[in-house]
Protein backbone atom coordinates (compact mmCIF):
# COMPACT_ATOMS: atom_id res chain seq x y z
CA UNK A 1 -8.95 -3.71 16.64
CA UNK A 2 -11.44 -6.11 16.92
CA UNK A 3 -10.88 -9.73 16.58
CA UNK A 4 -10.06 -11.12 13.48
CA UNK A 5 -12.41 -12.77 10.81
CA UNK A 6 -11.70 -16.00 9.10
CA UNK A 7 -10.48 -15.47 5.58
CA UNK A 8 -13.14 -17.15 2.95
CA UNK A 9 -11.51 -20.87 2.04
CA UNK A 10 -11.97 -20.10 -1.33
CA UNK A 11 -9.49 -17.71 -1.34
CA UNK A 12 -6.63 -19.43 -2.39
CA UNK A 13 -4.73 -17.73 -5.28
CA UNK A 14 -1.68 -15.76 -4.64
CA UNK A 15 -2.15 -12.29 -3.50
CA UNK A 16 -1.82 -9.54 -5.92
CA UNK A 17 0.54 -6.75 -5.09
CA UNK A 18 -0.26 -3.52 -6.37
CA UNK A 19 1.55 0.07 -5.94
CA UNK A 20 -0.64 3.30 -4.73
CA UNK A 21 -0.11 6.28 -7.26
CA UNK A 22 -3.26 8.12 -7.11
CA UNK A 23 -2.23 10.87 -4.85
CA UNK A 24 -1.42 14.81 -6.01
CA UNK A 25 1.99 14.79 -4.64
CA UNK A 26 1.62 18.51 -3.78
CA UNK A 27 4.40 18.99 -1.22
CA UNK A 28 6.90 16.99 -3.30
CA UNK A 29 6.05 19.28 -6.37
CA UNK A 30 4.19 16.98 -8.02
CA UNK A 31 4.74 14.03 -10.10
CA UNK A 32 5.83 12.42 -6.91
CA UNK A 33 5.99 8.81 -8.96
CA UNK A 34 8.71 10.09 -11.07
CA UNK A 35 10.71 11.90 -8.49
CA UNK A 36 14.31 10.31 -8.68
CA UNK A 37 15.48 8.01 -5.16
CA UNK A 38 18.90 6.30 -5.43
CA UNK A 39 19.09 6.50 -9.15
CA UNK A 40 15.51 5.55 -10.58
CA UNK A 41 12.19 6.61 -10.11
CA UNK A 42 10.63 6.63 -6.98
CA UNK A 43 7.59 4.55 -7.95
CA UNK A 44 10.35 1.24 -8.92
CA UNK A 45 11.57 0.51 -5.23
CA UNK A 46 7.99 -0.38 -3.87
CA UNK A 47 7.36 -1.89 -6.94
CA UNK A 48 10.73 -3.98 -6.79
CA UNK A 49 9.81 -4.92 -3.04
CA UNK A 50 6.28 -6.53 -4.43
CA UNK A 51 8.39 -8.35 -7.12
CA UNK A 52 11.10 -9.83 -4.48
CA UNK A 53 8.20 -10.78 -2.34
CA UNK A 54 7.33 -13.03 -5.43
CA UNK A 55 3.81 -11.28 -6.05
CA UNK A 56 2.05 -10.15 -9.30
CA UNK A 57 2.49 -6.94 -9.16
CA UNK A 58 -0.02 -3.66 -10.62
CA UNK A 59 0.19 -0.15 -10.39
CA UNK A 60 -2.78 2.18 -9.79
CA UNK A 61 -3.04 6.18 -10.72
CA UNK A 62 -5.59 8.15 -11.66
CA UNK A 63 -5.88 9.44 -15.48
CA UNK A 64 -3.68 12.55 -14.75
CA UNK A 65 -0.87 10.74 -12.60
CA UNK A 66 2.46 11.17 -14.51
CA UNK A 67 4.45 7.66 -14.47
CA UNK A 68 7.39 6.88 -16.00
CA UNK A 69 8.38 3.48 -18.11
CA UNK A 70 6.98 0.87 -16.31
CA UNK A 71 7.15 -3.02 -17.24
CA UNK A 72 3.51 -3.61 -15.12
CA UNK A 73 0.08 -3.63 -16.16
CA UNK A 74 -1.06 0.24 -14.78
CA UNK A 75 -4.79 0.29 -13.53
CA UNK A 76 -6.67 3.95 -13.68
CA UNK A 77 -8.81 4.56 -10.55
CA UNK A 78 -11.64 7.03 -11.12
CA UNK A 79 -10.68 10.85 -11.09
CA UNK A 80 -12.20 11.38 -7.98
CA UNK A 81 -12.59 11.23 -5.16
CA UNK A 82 -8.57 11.67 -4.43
CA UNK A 83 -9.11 8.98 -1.51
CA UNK A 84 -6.77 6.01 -0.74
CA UNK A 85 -9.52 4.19 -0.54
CA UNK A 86 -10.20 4.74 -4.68
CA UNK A 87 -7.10 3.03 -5.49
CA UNK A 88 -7.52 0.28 -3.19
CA UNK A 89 -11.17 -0.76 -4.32
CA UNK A 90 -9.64 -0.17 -7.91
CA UNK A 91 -7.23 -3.01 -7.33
CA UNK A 92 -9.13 -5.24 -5.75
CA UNK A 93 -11.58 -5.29 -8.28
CA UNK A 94 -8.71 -5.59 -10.56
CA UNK A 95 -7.67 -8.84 -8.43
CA UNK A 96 -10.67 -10.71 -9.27
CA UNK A 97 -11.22 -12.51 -6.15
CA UNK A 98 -7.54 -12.43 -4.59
CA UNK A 99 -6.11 -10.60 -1.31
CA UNK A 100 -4.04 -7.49 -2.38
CA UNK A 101 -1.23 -6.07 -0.27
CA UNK A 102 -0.83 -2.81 -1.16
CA UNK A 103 2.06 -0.54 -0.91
CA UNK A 104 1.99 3.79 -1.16
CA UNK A 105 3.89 4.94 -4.20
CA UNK A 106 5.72 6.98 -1.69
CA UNK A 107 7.33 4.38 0.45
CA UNK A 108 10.14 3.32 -0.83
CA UNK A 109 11.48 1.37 1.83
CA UNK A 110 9.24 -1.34 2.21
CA UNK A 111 11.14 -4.71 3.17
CA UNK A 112 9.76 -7.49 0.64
CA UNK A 113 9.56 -10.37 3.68
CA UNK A 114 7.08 -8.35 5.05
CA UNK A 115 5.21 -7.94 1.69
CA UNK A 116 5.22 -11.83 1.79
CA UNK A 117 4.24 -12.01 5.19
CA UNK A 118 1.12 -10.16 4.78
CA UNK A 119 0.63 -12.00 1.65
CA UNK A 120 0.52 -15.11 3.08
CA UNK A 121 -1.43 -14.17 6.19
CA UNK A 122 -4.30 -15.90 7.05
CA UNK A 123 -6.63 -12.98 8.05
CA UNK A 124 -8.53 -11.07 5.28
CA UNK A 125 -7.30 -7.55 6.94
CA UNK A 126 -3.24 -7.41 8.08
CA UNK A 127 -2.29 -3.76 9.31
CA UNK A 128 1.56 -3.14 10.34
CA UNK A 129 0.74 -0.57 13.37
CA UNK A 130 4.70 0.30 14.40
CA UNK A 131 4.26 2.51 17.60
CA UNK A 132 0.61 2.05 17.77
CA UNK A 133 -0.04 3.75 14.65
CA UNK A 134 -1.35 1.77 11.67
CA UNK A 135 0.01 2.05 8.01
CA UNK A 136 -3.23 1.16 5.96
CA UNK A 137 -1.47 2.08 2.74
CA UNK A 138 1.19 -0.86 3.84
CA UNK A 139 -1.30 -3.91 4.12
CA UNK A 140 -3.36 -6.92 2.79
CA UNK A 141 -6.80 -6.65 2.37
CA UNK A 142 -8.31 -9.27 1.33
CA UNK A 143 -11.35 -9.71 -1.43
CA UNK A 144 -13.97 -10.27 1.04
CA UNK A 145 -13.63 -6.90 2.76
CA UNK A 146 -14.49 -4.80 -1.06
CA UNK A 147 -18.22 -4.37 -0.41
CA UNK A 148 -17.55 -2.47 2.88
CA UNK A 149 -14.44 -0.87 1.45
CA UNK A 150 -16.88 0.29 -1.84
CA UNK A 151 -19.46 2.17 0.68
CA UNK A 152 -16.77 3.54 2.77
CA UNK A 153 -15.28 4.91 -0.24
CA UNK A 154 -19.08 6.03 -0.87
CA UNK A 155 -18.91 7.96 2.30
CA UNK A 156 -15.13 8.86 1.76
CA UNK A 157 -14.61 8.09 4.93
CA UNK A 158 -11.25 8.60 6.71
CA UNK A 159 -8.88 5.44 5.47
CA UNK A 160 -7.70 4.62 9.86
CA UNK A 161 -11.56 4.55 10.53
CA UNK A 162 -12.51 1.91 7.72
CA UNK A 163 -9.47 -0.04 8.60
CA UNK A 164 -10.48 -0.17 12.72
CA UNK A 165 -13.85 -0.42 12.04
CA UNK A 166 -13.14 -3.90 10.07
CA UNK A 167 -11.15 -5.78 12.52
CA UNK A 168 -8.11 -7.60 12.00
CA UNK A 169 -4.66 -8.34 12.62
CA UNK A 170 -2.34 -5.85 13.57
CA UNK A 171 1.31 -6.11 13.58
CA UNK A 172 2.78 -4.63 16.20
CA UNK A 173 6.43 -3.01 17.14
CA UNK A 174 8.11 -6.71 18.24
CA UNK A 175 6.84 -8.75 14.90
CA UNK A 176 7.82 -5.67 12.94
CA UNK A 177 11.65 -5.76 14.46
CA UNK A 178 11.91 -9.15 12.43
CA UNK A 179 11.62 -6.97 9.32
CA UNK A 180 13.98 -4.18 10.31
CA UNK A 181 14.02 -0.32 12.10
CA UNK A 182 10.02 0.58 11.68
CA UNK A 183 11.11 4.06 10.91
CA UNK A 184 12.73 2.86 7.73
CA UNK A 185 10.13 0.26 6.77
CA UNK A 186 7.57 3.26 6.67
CA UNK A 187 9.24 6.16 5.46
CA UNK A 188 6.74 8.18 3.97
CA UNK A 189 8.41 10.55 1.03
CA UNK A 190 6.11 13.59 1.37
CA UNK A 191 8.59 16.17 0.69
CA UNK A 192 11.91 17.31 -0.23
CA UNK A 193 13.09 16.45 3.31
CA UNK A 194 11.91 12.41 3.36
CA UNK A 195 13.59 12.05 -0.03
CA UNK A 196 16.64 13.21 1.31
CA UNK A 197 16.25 10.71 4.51
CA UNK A 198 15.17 8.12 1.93
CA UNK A 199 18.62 8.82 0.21
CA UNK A 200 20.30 8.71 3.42
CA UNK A 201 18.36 5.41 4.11
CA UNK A 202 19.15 3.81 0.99
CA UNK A 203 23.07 4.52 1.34
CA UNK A 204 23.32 2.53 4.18
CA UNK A 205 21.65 -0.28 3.37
């Protein structure tokens, strides 16, 4: 990535946190918010991870996204496109001048230090890449960056190419080891399979 810009110095509220819902959930069956990990809703543990980080915390789905009971304010992105990028312009317009770190409805394992490392991060744009690989759906992006994220969103381009054609930080395997195994921090729950390793996951702590 290319070097990092300097975050705007009038950027100093908290970060919000805010939980990705938007997507179809096709190979989980749908309703992949709902699906039950560990005893609750699948949608509560990245939630739960904002809150122990200590941030504000949203969730965004489109109209049709079924939710279940949640205690946070819920955001509607538009119906389409179905684009990562729709629910991350919907939050930060929702921030209202703060950074966001945003987490995927469908990673539950996300450590909460890390959520609070990214919040606090200097840099506008914060990427965990473990293995080379970045997790755009795990990051902080801060308010400066919505007017590019808005016309890449116009051009629906691919989320990766937005994110390496910003610049910014990445975090790479050895900062990510202070968090814990990078295969468990980024379990992505696309299917019956990665609930079951979630499961697995979760019983061992």
């Amino acid at each position: 990535m290319a070097a990092p810009r300097e975050r705007d110095s009038t950027s100093t509220r908290p970060a919000l946190g805010a939980v990705l819902a938007g997507g179809a959930g096709r190979r989980l069956g749908g309703a992949k918010a709902t699906a039950e990990l560990g005893g609750r809703p699948l949608i509560r543990h990245p939630l739960a991870a904002l809150r122990a980080a200590g941030l504000e915390s949203i969730v965004v789905a489109k109209p049709d996204t079924e939710l279940p009971a949640l205690d946070c304010e819920v955001v509607l992105e538009p119906e389409s496109p179905r684009h990562p990028l729709c629910g991350i312009v919907a939050a930060l317009r929702r921030a209202d001048g703060r950074a966001l770190v945003v987490v995927a409805c469908d990673m539950p394992l996300a450590a909460p230090a890390l959520l609070a490392e990214l919040a606090a991060a200097a840099e506008p744009l914060v990427v965990p890449a473990p293995g080379g690989r970045t997790q755009p759906l795990q990051a902080r992006f801060g308010a400066e960056l919505l007017p590019a994220l808005e016309e890449a969103l116009a051009r629906e381009e691919p989320l990766r190419r937005t994110v390496e054609s910003l610049g910014g930080r990445e975090l790479g395997d050895a900062e990510l080891a202070r968090f814990g195994d990078p295969d468990r921090l980024f379990l992505n729950v696309n299917d019956e399979g990665d609930l079951r390793r979630a499961e697995r996951a979760l019983a061992v702590g």
